[in-house]
PDB file of C-alpha atoms in Angstrom:
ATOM      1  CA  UNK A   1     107.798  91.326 125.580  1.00 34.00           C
ATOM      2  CA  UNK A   2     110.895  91.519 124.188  1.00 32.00           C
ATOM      3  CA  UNK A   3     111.365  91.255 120.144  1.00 30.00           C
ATOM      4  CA  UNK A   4     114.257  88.196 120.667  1.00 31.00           C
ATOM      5  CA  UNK A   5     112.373  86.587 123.736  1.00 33.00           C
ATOM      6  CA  UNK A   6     109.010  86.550 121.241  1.00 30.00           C
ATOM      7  CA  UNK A   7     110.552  84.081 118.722  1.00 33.00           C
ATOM      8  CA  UNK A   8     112.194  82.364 121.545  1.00 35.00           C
ATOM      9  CA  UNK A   9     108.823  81.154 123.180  1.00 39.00           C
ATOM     10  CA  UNK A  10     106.857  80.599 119.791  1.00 38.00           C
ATOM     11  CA  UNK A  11     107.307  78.344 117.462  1.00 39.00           C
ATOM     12  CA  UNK A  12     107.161  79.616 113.873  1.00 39.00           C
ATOM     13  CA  UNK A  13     106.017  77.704 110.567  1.00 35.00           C
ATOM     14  CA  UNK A  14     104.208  78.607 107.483  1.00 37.00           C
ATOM     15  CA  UNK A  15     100.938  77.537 106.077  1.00 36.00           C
ATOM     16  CA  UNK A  16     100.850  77.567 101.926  1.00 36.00           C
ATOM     17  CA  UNK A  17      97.661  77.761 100.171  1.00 36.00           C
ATOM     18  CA  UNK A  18      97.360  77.517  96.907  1.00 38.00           C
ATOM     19  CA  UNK A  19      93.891  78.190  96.026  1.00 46.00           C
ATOM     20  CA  UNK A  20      91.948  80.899  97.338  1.00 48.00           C
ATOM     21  CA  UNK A  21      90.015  80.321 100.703  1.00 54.00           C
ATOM     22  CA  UNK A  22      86.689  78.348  99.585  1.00 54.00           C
ATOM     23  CA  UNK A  23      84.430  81.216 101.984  1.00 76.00           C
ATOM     24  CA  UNK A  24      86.035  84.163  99.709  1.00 82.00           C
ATOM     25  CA  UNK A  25      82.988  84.723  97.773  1.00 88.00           C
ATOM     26  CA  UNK A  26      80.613  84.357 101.097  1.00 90.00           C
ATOM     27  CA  UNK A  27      82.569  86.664 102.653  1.00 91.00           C
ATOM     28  CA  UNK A  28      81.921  88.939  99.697  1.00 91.00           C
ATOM     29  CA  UNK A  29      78.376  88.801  99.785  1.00 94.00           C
ATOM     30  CA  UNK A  30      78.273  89.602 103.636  1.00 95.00           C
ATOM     31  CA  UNK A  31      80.607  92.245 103.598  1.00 95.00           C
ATOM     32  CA  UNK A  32      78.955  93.735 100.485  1.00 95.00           C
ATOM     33  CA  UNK A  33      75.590  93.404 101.865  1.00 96.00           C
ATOM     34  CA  UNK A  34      76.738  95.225 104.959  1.00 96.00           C
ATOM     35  CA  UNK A  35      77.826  98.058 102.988  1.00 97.00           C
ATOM     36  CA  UNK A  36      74.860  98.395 101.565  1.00 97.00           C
ATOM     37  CA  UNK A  37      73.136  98.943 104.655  1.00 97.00           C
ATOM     38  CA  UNK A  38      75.169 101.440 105.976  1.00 98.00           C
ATOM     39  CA  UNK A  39      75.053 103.131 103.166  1.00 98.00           C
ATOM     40  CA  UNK A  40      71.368 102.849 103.503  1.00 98.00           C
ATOM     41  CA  UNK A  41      72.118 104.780 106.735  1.00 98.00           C
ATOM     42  CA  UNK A  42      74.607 107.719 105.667  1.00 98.00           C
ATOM     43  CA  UNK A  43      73.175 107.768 101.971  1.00 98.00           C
ATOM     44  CA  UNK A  44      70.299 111.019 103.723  1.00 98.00           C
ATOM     45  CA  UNK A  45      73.166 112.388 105.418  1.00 98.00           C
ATOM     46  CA  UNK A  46      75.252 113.653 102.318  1.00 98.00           C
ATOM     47  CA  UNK A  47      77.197 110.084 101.673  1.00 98.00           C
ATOM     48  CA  UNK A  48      78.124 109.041  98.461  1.00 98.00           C
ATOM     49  CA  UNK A  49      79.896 105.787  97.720  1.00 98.00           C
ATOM     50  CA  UNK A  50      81.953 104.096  95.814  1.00 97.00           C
ATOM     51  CA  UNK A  51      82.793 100.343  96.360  1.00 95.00           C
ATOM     52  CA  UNK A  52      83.583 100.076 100.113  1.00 96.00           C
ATOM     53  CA  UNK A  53      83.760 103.927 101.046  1.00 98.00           C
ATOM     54  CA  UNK A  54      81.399 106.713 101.979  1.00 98.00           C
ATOM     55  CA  UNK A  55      82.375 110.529 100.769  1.00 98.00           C
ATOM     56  CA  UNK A  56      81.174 113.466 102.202  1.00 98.00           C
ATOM     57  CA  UNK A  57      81.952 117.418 101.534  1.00 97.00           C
ATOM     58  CA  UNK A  58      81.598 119.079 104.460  1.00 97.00           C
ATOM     59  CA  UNK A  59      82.402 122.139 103.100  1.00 95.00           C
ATOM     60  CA  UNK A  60      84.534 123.059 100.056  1.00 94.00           C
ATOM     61  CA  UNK A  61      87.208 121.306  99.374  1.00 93.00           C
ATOM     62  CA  UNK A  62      87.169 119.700 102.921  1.00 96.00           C
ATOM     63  CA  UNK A  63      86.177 115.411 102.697  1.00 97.00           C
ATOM     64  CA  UNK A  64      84.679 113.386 105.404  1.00 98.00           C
ATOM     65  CA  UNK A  65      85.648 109.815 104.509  1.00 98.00           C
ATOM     66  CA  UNK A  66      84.634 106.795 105.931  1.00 98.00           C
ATOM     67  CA  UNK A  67      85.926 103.238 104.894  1.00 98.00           C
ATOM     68  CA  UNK A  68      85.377  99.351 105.326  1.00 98.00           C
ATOM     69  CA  UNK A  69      88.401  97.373 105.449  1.00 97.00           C
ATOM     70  CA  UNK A  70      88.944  93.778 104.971  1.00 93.00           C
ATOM     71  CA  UNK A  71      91.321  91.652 105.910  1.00 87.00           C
ATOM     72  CA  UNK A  72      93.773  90.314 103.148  1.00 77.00           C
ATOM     73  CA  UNK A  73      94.264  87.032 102.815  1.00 66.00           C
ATOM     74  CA  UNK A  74      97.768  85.838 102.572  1.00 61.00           C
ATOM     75  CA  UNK A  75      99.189  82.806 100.524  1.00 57.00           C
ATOM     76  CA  UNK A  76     102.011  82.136 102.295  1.00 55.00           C
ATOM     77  CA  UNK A  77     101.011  83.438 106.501  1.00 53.00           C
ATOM     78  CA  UNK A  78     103.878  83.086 109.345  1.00 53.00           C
ATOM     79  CA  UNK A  79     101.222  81.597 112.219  1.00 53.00           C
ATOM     80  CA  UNK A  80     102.638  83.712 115.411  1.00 51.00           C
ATOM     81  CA  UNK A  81     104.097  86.247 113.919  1.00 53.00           C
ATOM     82  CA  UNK A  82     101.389  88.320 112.849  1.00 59.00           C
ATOM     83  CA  UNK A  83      97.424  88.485 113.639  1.00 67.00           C
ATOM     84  CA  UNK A  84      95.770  87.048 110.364  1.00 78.00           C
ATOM     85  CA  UNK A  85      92.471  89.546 109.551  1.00 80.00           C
ATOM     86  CA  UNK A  86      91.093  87.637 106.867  1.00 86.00           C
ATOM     87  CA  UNK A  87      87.984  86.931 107.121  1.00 90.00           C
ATOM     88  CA  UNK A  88      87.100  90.177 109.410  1.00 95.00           C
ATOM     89  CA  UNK A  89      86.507  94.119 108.527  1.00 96.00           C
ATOM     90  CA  UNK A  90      87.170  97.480 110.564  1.00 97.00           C
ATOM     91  CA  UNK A  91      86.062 101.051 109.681  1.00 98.00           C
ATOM     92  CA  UNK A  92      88.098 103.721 109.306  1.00 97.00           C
ATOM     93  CA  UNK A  93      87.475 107.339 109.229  1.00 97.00           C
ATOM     94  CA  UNK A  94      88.977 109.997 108.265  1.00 94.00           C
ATOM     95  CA  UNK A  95      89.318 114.246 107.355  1.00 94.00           C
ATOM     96  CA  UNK A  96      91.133 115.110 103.524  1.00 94.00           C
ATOM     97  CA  UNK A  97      91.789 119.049 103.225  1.00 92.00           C
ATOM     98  CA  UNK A  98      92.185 119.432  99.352  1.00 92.00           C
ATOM     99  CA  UNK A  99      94.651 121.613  99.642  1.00 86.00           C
ATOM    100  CA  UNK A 100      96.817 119.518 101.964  1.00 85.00           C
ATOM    101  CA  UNK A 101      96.422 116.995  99.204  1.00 89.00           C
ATOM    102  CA  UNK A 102      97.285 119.155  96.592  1.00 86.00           C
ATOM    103  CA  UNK A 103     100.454 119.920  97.859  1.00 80.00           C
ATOM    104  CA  UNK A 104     101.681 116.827  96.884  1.00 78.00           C
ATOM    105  CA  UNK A 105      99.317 115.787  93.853  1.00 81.00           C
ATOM    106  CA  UNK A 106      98.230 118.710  92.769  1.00 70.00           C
ATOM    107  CA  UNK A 107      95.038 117.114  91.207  1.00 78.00           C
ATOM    108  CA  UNK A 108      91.606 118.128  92.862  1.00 78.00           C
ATOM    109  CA  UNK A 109      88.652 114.869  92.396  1.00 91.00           C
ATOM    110  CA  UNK A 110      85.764 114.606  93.283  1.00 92.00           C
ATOM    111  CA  UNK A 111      86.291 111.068  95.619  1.00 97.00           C
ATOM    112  CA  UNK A 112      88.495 110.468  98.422  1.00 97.00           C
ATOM    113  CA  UNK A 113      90.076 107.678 100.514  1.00 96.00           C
ATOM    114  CA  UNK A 114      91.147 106.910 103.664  1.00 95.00           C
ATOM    115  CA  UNK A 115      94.502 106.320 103.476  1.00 93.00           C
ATOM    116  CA  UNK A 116      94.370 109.981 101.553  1.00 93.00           C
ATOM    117  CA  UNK A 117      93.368 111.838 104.745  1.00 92.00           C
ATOM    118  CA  UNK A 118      95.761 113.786 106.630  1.00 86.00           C
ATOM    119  CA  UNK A 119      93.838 112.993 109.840  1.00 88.00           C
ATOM    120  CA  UNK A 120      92.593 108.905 110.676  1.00 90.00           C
ATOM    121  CA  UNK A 121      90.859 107.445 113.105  1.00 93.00           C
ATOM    122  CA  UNK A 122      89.331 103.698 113.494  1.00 96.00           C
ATOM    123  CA  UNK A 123      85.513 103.608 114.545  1.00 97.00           C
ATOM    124  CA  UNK A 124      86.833 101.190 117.390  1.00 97.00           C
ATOM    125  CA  UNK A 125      89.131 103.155 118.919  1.00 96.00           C
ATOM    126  CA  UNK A 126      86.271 105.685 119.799  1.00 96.00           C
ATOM    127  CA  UNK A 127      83.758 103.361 120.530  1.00 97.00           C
ATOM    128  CA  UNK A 128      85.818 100.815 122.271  1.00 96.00           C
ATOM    129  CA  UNK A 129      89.032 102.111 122.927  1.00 95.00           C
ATOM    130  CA  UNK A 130      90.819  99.669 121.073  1.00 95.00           C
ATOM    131  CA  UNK A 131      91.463  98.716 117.270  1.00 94.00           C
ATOM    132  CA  UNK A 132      89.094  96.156 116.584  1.00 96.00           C
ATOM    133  CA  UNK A 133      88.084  93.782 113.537  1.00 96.00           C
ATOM    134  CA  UNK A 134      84.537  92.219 113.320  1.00 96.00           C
ATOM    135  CA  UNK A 135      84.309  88.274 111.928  1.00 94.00           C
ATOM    136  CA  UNK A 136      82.512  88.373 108.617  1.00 94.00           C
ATOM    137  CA  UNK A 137      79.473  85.995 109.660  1.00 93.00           C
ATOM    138  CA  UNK A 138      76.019  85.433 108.152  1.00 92.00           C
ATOM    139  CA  UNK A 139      74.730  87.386 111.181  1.00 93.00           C
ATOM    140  CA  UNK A 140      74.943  90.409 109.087  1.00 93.00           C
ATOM    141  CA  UNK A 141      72.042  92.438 110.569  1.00 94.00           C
ATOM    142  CA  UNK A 142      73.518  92.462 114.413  1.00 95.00           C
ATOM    143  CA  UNK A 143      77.111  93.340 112.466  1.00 95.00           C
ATOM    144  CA  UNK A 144      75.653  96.287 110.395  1.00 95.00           C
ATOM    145  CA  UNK A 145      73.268  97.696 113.644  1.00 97.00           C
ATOM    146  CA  UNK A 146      76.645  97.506 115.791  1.00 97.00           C
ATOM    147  CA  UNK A 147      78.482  99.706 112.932  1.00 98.00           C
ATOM    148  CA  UNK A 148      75.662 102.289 112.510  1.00 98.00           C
ATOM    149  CA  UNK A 149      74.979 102.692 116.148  1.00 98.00           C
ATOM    150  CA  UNK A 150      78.489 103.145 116.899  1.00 98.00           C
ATOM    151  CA  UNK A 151      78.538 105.725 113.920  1.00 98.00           C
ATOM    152  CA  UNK A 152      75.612 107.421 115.249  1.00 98.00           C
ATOM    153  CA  UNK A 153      76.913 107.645 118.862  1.00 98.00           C
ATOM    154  CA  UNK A 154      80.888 108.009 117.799  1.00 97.00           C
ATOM    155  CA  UNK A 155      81.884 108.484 114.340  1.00 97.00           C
ATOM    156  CA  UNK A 156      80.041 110.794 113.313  1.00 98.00           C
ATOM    157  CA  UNK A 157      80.841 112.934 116.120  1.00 96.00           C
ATOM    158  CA  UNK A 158      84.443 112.844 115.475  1.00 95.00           C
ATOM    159  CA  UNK A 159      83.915 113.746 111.915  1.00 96.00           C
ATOM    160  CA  UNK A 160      82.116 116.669 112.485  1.00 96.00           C
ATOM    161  CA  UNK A 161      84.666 117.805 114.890  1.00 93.00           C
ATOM    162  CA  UNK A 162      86.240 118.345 111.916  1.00 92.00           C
ATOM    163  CA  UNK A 163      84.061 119.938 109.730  1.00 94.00           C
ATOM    164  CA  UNK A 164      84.973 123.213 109.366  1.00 93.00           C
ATOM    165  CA  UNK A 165      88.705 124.498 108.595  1.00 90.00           C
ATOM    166  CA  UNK A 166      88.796 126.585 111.674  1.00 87.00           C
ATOM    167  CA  UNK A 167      87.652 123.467 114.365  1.00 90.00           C
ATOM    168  CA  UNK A 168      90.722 121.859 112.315  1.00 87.00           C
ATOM    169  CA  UNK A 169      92.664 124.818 112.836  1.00 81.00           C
ATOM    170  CA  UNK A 170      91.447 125.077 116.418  1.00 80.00           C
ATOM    171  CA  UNK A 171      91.936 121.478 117.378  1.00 75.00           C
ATOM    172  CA  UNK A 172      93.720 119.514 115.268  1.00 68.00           C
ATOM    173  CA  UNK A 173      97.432 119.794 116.976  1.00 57.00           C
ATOM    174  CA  UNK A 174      95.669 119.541 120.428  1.00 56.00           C
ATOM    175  CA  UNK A 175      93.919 116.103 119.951  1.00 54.00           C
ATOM    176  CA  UNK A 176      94.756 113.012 121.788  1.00 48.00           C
ATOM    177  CA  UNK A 177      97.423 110.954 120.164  1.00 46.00           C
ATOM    178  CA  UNK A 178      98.432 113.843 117.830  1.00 52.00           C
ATOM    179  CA  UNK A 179     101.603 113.916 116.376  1.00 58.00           C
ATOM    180  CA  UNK A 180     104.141 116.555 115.685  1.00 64.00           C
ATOM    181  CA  UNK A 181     103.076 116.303 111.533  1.00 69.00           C
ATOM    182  CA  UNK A 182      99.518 117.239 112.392  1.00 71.00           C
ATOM    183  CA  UNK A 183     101.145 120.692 113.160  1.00 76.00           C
ATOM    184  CA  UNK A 184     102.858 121.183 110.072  1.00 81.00           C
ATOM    185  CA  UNK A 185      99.622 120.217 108.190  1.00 79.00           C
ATOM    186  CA  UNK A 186      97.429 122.839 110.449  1.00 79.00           C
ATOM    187  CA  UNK A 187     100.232 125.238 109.477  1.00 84.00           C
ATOM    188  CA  UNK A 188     100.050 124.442 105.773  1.00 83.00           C
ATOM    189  CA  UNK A 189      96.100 124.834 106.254  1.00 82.00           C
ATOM    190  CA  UNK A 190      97.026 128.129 107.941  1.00 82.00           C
ATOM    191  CA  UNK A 191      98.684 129.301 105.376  1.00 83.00           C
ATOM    192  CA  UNK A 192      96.334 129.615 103.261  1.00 76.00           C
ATOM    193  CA  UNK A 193      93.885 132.302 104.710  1.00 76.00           C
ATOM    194  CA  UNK A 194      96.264 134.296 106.796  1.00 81.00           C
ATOM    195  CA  UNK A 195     100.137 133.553 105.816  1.00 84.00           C
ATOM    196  CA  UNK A 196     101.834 135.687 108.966  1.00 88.00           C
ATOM    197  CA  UNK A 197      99.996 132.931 111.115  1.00 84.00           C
ATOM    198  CA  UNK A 198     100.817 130.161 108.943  1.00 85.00           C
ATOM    199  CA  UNK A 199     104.592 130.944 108.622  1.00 86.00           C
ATOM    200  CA  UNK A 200     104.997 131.155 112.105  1.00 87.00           C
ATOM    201  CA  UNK A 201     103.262 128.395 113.279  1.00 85.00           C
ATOM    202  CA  UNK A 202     105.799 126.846 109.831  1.00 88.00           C
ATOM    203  CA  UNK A 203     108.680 127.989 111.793  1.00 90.00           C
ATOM    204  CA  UNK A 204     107.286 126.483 115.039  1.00 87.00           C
ATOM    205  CA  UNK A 205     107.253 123.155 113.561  1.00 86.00           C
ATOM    206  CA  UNK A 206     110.703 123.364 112.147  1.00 88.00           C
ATOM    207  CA  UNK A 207     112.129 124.194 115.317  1.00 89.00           C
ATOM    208  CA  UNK A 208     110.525 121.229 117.340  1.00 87.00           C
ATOM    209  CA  UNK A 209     112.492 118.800 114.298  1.00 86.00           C
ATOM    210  CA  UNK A 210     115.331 116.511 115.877  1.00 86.00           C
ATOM    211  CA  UNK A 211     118.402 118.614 114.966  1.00 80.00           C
ATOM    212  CA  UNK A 212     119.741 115.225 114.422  1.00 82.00           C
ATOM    213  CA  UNK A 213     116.944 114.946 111.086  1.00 81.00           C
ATOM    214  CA  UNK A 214     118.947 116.982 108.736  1.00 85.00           C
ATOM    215  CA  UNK A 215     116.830 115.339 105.722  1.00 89.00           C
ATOM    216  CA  UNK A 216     113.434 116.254 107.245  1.00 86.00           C
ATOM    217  CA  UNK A 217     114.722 119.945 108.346  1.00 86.00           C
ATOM    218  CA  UNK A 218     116.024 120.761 104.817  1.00 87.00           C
ATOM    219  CA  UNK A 219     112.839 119.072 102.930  1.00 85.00           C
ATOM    220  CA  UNK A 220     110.942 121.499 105.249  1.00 87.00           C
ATOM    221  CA  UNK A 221     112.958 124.206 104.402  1.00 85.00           C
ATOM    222  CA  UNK A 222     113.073 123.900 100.477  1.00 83.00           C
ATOM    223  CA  UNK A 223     109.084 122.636 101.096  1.00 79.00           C
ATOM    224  CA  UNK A 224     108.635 126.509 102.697  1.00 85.00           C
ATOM    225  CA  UNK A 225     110.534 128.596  99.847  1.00 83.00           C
ATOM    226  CA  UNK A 226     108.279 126.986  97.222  1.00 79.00           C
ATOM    227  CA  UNK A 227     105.308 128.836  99.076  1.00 81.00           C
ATOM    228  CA  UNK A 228     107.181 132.266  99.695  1.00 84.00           C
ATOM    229  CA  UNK A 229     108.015 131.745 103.298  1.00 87.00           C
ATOM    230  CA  UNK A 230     111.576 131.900 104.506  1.00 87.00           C
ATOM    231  CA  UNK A 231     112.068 129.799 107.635  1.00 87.00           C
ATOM    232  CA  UNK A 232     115.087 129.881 109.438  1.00 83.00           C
TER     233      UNK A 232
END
């Protein structure tokens, strides 16, 4: 559908609340409860947690990360114009190279997030091909036994995939739905052990850039010289 066609055929008004939603603190206690339980589930596996994700070092310096999401509630929501998720969760997972990270921080921890990771996924999108939010209900134990089984047959999979630098190195660029960044980050990761490698698989990905991105080519470029490697 067409972006101008879309706000031709739906009306559009907005809802104000001013108090928060009188199910926020049920909500809570489900979701929270739900955690618990899958923590229950990855805690022998290596997990740790902290609030609503689950940390695991696969090996140094290389973070398996998996995360519960809620939906934010919005005071003031457009009805039409975008899905409303509160009141439901996803999962996402994800891989964190340190020194990917570092690049830009340049401050090791010991905890990670998802929206850190250099490679995402949703749990849904493996197990049902789509990107998926489960309603927050008091059915909690069917909601938590869906999650772990679909980390169990799925999620876990995909994160151990990933566990080693050279499955990253091996498979990262060639995944489904990978984009022409996850190249420059297996180059950067490349780098690292064997620099010949890395600098031309550096040069490879400046090359593929839209000659048409001169901000993106030169960031690359001065990026590059701060590691020793001349790209041309």
């Amino acid at each position: 559908m067409e972006f101008f066609n879309f706000f031709k055929k739906k009306k559009q008004f907005i809802v104000t609340i001013n108090d928060t939603p009188k199910n926020s603190n049920e909500n809570k206690l489900y979701l929270n409860y739900i955690a618990k339980e899958i923590f229950t589930y990855l805690k022998p596996l290596g997990f740790k947690k902290k609030g609503s994700t689950f940390n695991r070092q696969a090996e140094a310096g290389l973070y398996q990360v998996i995360n519960i999401q809620s939906g934010r509630y919005y005071k003031n929501e457009i009805q039409g114009f975008r899905e409303s998720y509160y009141g439901k969760f996803t999962i996402n997972l994800g891989i964190l190279v340190e020194e990917l990270y570092n690049l830009s921080y340049q401050n090791n921890k010991d905890f990670y997030y998802d929206y850190e990771c250099q490679l995402r996924i949703r749990l849904s999108e493996l197990t049902m091909k789509q990107d998926y939010w489960w309603e927050i209900t008091d059915n909690t134990n069917l909601i938590y036994q869906e999650i772990i089984n679909g980390l169990d047959t799925h999620g876990l999979l995909w994160l151990n995939s990933f566990d080693t630098r050279e499955k990253i190195c091996k498979s990262w660029g060639a995944i489904e739905g990978s984009s022409l960044r996850a190249k420059l980050d297996l180059a950067l990761i490349t780098i690292q052990k064997d620099k010949e490698k890395g600098k031309k698989l550096l040069q490879d990905y400046y090359d593929r850039i839209e000659d048409s991105d001169n901000s993106h080519k030169k960031y690359v470029k001065e990026f590059s010289k701060k590691l020793g490697i001349e790209i041309n």
